[in-house]
mmCIF file of C-alpha atoms and ligand atoms in Angstrom:
data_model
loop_
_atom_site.group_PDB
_atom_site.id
_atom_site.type_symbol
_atom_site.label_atom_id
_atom_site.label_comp_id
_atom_site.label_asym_id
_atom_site.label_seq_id
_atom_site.Cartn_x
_atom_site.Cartn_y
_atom_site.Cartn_z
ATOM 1 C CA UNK A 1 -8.197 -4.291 26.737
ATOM 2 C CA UNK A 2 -7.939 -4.394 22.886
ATOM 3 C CA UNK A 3 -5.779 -6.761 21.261
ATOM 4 C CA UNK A 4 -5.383 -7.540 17.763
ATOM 5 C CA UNK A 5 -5.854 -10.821 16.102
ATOM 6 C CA UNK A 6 -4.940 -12.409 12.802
ATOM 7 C CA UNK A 7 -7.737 -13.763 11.327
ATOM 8 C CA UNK A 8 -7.144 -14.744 7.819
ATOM 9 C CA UNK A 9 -3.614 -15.090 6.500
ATOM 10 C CA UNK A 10 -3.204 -15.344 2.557
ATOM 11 C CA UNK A 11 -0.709 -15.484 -0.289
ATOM 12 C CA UNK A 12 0.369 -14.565 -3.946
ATOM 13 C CA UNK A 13 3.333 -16.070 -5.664
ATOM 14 C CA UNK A 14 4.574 -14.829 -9.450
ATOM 15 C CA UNK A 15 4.169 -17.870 -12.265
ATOM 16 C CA UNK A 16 7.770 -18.573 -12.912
ATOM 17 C CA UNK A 17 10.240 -20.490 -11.014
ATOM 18 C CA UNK A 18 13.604 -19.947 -11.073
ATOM 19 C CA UNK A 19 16.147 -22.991 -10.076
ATOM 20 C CA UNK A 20 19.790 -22.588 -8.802
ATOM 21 C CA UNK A 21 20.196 -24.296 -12.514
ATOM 22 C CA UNK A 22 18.709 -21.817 -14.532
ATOM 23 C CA UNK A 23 20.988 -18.813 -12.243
ATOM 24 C CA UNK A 24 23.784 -21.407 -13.411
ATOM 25 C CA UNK A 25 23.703 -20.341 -16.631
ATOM 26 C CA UNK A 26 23.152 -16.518 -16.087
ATOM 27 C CA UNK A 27 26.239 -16.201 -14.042
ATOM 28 C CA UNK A 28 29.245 -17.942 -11.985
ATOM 29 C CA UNK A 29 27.713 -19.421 -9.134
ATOM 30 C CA UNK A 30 26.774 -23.538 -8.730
ATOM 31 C CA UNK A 31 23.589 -24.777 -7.013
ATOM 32 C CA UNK A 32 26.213 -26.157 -4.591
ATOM 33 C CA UNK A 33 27.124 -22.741 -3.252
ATOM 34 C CA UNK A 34 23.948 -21.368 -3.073
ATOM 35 C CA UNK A 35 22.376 -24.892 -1.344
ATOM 36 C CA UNK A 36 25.652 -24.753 1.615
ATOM 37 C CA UNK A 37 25.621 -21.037 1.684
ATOM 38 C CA UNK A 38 21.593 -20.084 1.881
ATOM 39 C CA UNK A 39 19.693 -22.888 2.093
ATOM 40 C CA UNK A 40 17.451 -21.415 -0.982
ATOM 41 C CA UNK A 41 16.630 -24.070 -3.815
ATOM 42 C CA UNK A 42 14.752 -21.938 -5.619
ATOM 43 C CA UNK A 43 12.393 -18.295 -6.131
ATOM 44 C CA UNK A 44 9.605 -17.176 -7.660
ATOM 45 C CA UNK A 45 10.367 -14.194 -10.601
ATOM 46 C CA UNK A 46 7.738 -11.850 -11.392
ATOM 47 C CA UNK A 47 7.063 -11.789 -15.548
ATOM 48 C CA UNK A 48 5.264 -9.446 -17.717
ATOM 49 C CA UNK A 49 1.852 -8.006 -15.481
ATOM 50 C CA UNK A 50 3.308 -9.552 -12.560
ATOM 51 C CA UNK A 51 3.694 -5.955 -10.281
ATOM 52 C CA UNK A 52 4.276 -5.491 -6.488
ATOM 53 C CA UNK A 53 0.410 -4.066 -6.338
ATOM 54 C CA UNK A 54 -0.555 -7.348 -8.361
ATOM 55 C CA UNK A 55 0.563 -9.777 -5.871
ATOM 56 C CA UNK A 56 -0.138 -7.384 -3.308
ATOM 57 C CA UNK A 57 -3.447 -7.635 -4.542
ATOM 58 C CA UNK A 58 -3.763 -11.364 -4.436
ATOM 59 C CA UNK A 59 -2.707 -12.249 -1.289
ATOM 60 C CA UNK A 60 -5.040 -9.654 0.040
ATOM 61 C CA UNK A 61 -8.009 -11.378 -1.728
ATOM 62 C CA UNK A 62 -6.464 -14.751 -0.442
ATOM 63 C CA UNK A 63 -6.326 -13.264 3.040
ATOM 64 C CA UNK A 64 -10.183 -11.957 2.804
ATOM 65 C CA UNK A 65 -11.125 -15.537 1.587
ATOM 66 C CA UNK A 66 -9.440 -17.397 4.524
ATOM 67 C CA UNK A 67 -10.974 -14.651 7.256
ATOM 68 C CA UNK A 68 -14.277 -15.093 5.562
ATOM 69 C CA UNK A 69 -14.885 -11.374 5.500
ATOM 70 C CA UNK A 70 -15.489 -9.048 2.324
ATOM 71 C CA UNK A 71 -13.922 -5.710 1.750
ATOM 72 C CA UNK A 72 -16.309 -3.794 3.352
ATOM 73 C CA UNK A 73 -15.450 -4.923 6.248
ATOM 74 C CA UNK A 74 -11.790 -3.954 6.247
ATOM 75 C CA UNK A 75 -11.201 -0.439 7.518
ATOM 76 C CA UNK A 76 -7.005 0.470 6.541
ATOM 77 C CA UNK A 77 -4.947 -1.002 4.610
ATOM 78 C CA UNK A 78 -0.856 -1.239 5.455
ATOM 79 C CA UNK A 79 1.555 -2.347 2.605
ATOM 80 C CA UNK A 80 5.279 -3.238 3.339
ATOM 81 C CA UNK A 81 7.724 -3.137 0.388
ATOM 82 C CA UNK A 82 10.385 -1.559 -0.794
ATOM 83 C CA UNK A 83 9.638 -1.732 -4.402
ATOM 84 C CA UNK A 84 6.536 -0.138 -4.628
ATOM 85 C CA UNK A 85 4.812 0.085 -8.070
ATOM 86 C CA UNK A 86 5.059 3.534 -8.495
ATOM 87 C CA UNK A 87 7.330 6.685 -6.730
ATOM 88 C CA UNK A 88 4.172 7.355 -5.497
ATOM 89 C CA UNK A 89 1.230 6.989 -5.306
ATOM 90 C CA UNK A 90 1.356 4.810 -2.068
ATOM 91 C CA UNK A 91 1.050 0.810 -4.317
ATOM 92 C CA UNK A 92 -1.370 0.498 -1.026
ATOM 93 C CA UNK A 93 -3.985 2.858 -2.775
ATOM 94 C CA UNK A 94 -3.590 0.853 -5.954
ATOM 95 C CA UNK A 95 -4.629 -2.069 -3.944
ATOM 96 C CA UNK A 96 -7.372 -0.418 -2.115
ATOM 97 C CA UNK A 97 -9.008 0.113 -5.532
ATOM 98 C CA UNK A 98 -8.050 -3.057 -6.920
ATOM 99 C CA UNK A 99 -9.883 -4.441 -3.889
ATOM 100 C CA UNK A 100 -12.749 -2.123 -5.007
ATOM 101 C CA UNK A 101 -12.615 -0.661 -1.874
ATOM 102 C CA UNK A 102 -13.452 3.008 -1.484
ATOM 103 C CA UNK A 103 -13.995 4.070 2.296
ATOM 104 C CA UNK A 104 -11.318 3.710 5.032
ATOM 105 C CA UNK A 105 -7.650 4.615 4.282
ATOM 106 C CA UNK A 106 -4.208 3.044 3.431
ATOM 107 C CA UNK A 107 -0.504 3.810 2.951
ATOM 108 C CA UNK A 108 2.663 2.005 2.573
ATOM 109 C CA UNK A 109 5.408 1.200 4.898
ATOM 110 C CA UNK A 110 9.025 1.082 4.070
ATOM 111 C CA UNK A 111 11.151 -0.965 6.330
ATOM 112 C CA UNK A 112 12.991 -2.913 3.848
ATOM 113 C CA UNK A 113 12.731 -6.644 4.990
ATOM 114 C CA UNK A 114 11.287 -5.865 8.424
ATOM 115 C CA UNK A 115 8.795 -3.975 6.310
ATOM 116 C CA UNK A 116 6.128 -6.571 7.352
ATOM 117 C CA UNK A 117 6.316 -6.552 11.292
ATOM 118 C CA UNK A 118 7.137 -2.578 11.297
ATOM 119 C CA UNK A 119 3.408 -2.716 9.184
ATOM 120 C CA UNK A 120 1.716 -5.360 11.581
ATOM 121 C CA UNK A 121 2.933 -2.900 14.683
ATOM 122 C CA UNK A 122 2.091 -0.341 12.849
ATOM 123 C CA UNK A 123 -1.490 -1.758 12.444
ATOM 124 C CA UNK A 124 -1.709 -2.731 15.880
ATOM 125 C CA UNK A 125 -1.394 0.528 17.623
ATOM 126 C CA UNK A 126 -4.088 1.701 15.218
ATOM 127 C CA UNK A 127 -6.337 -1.451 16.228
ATOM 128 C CA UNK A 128 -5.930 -0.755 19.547
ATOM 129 C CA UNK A 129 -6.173 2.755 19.883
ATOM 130 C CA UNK A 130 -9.492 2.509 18.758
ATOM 131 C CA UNK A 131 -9.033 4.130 15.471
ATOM 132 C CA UNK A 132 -9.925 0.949 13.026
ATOM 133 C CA UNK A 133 -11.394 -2.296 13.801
ATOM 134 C CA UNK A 134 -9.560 -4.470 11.374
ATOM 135 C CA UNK A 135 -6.446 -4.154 8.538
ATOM 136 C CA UNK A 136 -5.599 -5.551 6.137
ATOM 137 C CA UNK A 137 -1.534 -5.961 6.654
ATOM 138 C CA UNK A 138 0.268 -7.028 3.586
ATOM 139 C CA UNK A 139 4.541 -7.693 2.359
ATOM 140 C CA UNK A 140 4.822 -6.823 -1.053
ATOM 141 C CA UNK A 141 7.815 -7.398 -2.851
ATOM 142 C CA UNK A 142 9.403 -7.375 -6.767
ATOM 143 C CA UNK A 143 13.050 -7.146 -5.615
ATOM 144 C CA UNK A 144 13.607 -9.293 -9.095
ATOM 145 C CA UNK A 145 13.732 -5.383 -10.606
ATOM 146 C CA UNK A 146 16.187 -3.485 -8.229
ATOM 147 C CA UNK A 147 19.112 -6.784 -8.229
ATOM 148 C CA UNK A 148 22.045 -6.284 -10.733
ATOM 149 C CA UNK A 149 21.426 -9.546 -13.125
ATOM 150 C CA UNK A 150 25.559 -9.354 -13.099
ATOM 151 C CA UNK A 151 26.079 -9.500 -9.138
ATOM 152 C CA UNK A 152 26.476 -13.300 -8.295
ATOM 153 C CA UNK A 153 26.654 -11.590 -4.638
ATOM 154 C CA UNK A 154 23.353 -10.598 -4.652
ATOM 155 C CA UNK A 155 21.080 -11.914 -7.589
ATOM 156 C CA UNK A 156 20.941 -15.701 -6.592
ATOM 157 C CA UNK A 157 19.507 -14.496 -2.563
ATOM 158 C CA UNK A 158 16.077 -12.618 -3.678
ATOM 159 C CA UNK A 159 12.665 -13.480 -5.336
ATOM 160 C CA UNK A 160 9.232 -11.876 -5.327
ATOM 161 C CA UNK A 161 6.040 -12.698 -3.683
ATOM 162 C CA UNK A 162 3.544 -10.928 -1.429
ATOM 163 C CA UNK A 163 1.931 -12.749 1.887
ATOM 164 C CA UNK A 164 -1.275 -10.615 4.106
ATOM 165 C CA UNK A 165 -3.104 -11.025 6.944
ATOM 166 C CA UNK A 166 -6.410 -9.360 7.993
ATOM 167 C CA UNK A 167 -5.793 -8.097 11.731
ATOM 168 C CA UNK A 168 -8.508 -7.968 13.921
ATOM 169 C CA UNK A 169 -9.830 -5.872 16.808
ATOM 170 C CA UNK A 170 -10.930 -8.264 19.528
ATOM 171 C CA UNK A 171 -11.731 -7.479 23.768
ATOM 172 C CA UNK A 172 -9.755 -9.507 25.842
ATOM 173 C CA UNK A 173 -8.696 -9.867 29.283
ATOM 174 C CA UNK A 174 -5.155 -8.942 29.063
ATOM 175 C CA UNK A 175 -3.090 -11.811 29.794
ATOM 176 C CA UNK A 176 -0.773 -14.004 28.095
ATOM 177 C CA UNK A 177 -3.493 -16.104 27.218
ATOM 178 C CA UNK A 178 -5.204 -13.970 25.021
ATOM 179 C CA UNK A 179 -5.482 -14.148 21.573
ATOM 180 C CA UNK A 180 -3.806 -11.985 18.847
ATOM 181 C CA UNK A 181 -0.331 -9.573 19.316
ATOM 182 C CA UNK A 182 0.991 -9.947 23.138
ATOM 183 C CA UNK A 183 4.186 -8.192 22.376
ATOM 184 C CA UNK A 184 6.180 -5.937 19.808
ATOM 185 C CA UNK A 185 9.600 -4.511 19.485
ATOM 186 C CA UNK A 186 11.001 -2.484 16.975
ATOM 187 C CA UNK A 187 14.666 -1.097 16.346
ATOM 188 C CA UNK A 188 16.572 1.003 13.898
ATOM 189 C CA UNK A 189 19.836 2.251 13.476
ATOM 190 C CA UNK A 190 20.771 4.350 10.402
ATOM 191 C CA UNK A 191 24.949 4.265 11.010
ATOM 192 C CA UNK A 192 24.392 0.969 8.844
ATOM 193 C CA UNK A 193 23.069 1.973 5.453
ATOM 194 C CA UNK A 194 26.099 1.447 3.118
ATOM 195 C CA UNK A 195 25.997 -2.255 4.123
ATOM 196 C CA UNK A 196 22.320 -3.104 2.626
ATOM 197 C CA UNK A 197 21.233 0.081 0.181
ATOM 198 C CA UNK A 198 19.618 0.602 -2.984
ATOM 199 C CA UNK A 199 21.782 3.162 -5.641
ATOM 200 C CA UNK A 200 19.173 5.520 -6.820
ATOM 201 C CA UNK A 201 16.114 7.081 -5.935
ATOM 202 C CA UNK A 202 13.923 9.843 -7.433
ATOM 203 C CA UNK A 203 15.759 12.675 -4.916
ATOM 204 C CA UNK A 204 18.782 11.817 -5.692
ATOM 205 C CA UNK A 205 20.047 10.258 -9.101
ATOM 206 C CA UNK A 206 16.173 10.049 -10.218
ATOM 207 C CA UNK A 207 16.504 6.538 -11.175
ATOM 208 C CA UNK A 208 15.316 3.495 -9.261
ATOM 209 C CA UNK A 209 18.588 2.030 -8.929
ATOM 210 C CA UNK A 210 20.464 -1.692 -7.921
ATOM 211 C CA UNK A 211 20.737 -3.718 -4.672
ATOM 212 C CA UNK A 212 24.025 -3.741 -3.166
ATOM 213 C CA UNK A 213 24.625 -5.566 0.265
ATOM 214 C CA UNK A 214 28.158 -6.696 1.967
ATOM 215 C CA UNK A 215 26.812 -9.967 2.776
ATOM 216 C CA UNK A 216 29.332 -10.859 4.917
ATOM 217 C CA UNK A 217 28.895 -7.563 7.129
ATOM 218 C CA UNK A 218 25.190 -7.868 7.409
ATOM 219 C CA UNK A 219 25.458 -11.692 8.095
ATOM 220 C CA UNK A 220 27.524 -10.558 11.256
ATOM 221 C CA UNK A 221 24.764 -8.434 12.840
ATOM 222 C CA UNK A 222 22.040 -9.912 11.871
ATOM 223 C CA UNK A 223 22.016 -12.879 15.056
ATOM 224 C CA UNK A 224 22.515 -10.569 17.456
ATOM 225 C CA UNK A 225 19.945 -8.028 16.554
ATOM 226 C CA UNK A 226 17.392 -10.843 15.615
ATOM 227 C CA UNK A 227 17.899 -12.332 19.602
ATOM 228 C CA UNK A 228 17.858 -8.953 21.240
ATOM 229 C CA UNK A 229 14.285 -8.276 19.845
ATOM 230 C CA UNK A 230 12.621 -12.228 20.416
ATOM 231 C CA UNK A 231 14.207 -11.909 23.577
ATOM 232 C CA UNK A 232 12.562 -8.476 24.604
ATOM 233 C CA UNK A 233 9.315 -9.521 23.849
ATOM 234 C CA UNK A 234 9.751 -12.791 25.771
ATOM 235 C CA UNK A 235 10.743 -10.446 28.578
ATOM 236 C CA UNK A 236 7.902 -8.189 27.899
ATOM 237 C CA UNK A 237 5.454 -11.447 28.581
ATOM 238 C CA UNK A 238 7.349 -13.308 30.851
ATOM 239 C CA UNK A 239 7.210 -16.126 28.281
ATOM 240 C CA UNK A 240 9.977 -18.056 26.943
ATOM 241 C CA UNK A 241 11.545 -19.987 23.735
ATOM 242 C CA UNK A 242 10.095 -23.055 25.647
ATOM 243 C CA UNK A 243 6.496 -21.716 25.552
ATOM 244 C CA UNK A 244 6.469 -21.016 21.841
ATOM 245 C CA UNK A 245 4.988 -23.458 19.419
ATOM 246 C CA UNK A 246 6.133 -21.759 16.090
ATOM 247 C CA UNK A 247 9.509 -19.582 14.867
ATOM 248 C CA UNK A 248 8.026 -17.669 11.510
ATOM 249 C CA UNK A 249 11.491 -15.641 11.080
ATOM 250 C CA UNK A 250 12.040 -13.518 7.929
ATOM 251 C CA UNK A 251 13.896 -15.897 5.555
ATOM 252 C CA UNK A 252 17.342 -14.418 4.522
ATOM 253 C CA UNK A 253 19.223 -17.684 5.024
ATOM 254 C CA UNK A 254 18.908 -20.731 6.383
ATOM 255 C CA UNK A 255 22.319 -20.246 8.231
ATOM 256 C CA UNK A 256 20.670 -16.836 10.137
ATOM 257 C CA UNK A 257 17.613 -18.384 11.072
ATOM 258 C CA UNK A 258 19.382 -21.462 12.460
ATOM 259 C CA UNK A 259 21.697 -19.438 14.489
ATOM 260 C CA UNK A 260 19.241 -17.077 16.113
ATOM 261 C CA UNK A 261 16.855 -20.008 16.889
ATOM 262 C CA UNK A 262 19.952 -21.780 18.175
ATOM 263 C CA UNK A 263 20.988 -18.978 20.250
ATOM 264 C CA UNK A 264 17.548 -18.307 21.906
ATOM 265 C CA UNK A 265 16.975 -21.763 22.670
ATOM 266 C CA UNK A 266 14.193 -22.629 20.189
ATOM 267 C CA UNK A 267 13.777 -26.242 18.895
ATOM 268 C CA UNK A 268 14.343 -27.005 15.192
ATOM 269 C CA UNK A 269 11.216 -28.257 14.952
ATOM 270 C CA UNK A 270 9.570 -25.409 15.847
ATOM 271 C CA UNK A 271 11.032 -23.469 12.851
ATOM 272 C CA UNK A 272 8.790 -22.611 10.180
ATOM 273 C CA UNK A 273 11.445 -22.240 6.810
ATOM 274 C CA UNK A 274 10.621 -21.088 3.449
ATOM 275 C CA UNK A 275 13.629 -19.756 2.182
ATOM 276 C CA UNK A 276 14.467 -23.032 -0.286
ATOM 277 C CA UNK A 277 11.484 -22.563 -2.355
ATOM 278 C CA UNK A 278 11.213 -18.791 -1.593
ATOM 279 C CA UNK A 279 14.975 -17.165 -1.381
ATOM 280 C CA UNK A 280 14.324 -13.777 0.379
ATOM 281 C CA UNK A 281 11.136 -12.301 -0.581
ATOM 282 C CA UNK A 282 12.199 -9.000 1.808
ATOM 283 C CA UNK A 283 8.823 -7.585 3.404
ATOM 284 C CA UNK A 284 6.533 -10.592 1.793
ATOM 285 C CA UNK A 285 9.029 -13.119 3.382
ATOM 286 C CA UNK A 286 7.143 -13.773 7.098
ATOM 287 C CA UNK A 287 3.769 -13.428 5.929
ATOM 288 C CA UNK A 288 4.418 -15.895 2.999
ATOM 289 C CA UNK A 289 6.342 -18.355 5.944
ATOM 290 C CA UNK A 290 3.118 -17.601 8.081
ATOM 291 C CA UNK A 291 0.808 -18.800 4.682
ATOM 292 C CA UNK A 292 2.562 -21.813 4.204
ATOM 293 C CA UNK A 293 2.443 -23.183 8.070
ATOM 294 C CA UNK A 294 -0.969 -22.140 8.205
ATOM 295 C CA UNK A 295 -2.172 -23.739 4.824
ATOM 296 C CA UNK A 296 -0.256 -26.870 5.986
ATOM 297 C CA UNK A 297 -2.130 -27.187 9.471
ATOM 298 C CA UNK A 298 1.079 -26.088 11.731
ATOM 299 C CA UNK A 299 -0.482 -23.244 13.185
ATOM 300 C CA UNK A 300 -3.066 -24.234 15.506
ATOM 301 C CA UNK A 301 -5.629 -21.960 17.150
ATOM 302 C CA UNK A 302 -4.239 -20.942 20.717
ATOM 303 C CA UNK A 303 -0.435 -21.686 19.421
ATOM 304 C CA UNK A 304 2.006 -19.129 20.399
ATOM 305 C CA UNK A 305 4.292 -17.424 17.439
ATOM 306 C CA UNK A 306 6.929 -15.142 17.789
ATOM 307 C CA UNK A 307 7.296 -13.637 14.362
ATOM 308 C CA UNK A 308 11.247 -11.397 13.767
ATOM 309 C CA UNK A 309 12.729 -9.493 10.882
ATOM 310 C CA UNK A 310 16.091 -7.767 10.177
ATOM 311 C CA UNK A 311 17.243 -5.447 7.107
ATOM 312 C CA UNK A 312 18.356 -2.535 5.525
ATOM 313 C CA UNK A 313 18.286 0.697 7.650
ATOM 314 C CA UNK A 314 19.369 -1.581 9.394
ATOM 315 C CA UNK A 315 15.822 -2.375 10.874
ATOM 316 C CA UNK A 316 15.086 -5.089 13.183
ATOM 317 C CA UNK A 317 11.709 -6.241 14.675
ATOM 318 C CA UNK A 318 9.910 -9.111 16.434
ATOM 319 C CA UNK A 319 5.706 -9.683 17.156
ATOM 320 C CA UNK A 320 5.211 -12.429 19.677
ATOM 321 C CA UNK A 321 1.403 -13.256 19.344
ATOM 322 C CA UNK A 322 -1.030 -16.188 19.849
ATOM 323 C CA UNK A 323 -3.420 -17.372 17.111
HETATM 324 O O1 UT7 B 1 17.309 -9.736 4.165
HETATM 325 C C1 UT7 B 1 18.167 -8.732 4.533
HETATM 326 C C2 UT7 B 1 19.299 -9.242 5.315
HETATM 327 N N1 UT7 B 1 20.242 -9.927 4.477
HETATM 328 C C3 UT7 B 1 20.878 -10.971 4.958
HETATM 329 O O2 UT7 B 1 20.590 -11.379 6.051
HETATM 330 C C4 UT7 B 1 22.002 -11.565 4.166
HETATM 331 C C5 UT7 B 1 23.161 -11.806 5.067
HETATM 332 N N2 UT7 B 1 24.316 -12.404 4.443
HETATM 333 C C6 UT7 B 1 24.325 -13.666 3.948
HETATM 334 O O3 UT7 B 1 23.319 -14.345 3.956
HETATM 335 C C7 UT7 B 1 25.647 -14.223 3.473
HETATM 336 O O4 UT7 B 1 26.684 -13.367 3.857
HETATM 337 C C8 UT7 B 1 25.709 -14.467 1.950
HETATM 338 C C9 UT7 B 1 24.810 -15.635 1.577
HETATM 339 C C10 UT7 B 1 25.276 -13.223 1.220
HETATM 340 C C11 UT7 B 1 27.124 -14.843 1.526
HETATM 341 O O5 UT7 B 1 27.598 -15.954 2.258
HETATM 342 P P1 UT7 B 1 29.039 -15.894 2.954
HETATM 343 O O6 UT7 B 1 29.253 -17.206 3.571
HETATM 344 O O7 UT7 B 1 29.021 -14.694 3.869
HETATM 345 O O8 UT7 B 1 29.981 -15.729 1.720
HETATM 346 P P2 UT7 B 1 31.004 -14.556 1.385
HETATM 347 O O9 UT7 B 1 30.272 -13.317 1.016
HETATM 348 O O10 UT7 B 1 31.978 -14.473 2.478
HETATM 349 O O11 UT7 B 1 31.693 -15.120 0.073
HETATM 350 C C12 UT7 B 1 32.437 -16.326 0.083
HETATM 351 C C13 UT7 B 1 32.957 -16.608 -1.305
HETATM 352 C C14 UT7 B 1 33.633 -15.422 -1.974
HETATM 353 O O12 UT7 B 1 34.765 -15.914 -2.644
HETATM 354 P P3 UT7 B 1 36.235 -15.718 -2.010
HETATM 355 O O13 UT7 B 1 36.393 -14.232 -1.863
HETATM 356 O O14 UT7 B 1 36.184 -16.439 -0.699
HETATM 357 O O15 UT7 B 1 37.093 -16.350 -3.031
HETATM 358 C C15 UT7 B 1 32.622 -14.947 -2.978
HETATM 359 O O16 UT7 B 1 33.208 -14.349 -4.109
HETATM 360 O O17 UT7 B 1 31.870 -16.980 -2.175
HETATM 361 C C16 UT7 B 1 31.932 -16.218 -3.375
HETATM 362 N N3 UT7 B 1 30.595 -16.016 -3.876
HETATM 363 C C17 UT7 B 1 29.950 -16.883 -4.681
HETATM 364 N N4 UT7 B 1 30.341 -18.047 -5.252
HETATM 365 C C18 UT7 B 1 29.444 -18.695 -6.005
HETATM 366 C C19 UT7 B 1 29.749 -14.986 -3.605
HETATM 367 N N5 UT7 B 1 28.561 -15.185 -4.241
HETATM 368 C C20 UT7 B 1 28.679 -16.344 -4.910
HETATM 369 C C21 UT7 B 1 27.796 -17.077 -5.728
HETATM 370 N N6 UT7 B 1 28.229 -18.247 -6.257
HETATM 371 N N7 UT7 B 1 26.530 -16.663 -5.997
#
């Protein structure tokens, strides 16, 4: 059977750095709150040229580099995000040209901050129905331009970035042992909206619009619908928290991911966490998490990684795969 197998990971990350110090003195909130609240230290802002399709197009390149493979070898491209460049067209097509890449096909995906694994699913079931032998799957994000600068709520938890991954067509036998994507699960449910939505949009006020979330009300799903997808793809397997080597969970919060990985039975030290230096980057967050632990030596060929998301929609994912 076909599976599909990450084999170059990359990422892009604007110039400027915002501190919890420098949101000190744009509105009332302490580094103190945000530290015990969030775990996030600090994010990355995009500036002037800094774009969605320009990080995008980065961490693509990076991605290519680390795979070893040129563009012409890439067949689709899938982007994730939620704040695209343009209404349309699809930022994906702007980074297919950036890429100077003119065959094959690509289009965006919008699945807020489980944009990423609805995209790498997405990419798999093309991989393995036979219809492209490798994608180029990246999170996208410049959430810095939909927050309300005012909202202390909501302005200190985001920052922008972009992580990719070139996925792979590769035979295999078909058993847990194989390399690449083993298992995938993916959820939505719509009754949820008004807790995590964006206020505008071109069919409806024509304007882009602001970030509004009841933190509190998302925080109380979230755990729940994070375990119920890890656990389905454990049961999918047969494989357990015990077999996996590395948690790469979309980084809302430090609290969240400690929780789930609490509740499933997955050791601390298993759990790769970005979210000081990177807040939450939305659909760039687990392929920026998966970057770092792979740039750092953490992920090891043959190491097992169950990969989750869960946002607005709500949408909820999880990819258990082996590298
Ligand atoms: O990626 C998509 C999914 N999103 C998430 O997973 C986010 C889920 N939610 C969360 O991570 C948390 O709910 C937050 C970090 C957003 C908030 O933490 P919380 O512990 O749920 O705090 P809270 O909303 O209950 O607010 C507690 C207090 C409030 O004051 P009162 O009403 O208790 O007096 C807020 O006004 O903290 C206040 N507060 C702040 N204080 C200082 C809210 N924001 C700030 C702030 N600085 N930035």
């Amino acid at each position: 059977m076909i599976r599909s197998a990450i084999c170059g990971i990359g990422a892009a990350l604007p110039r400027h750095v915002m501190t919890n110090s420098e949101l000190e003195t744009k509105v009332d909130t302490s580094d103190a709150w945000i530290v015990q609240r969030t775990g996030i230290r600090q994010r990355y802002i995009a500036g002037k040229g800094e774009t969605t399709v320009s990080l995008g197009t980065a961490a693509a390149q990076k991605a290519l580099e680390n795979a070893r493979l040129g563009v012409d070898a890439i067949d689709m491209i899938i982007l994730a995000t939620s704040t695209p460049d343009h209404t349309f067209p699809a930022s994906a097509t702007e980074i297919q040209s950036n890429l100077g890449m003119n065959h094959g096909f690509a289009f965006d995906v919008q699945a807020v901050c489980s944009g990423f694994v609805f995209a790498l699913v997405t990419a798999d079931n093309y991989l393995r129905a036979g219809m492209a032998r490798r994608a180029l799957v990246i999170g996208a994000e410049t959430f810095s331009r939909i927050l309300d600068w005012h909202d202390r709520s909501t302005c200190v938890l985001f920052g922008d970035g972009a992580g990719a991954v070139v996925l792979e067509a590769r035979s295999s036998k078909g058993t847990i042992n194989d390399t690449g994507i083993l298992a995938s699960c993916l959820r939505s449910d719509g009754r949820h909206m008004e807790k995590l939505y964006v206020d505008g949009g071109p069919s409806t006020t024509r304007t882009v619009g602001h970030l509004h979330m009841q933190g509190r009300e998302v925080f109380k799903y979230a755990v729940g619908m994070i375990t119920d997808v890890v656990d389905n793809c454990f049961a999918q397997t047969g494989l357990s928290a015990r077999d996996l080597n590395w948690f790469v969970p979309h980084q809302a919060n430090k609290r969240i991911i400690d929780a789930a990985a609490h509740k499933l039975g997955i050791a601390p030290e298993k759990v790769v966490i970005t979210v000081g230096e990177h807040g939450n980057t939305s659909a760039a967050s687990v392929p920026l998490a998966l970057a770092a632990a792979s740039r750092d030596g953490r992920l090891k060929k043959g190491d097992l990684i169950m990969l989750e998301a869960m946002g607005g929609g709500f949408t909820w994912g999880a990819v258990l795969l082996r590298r």
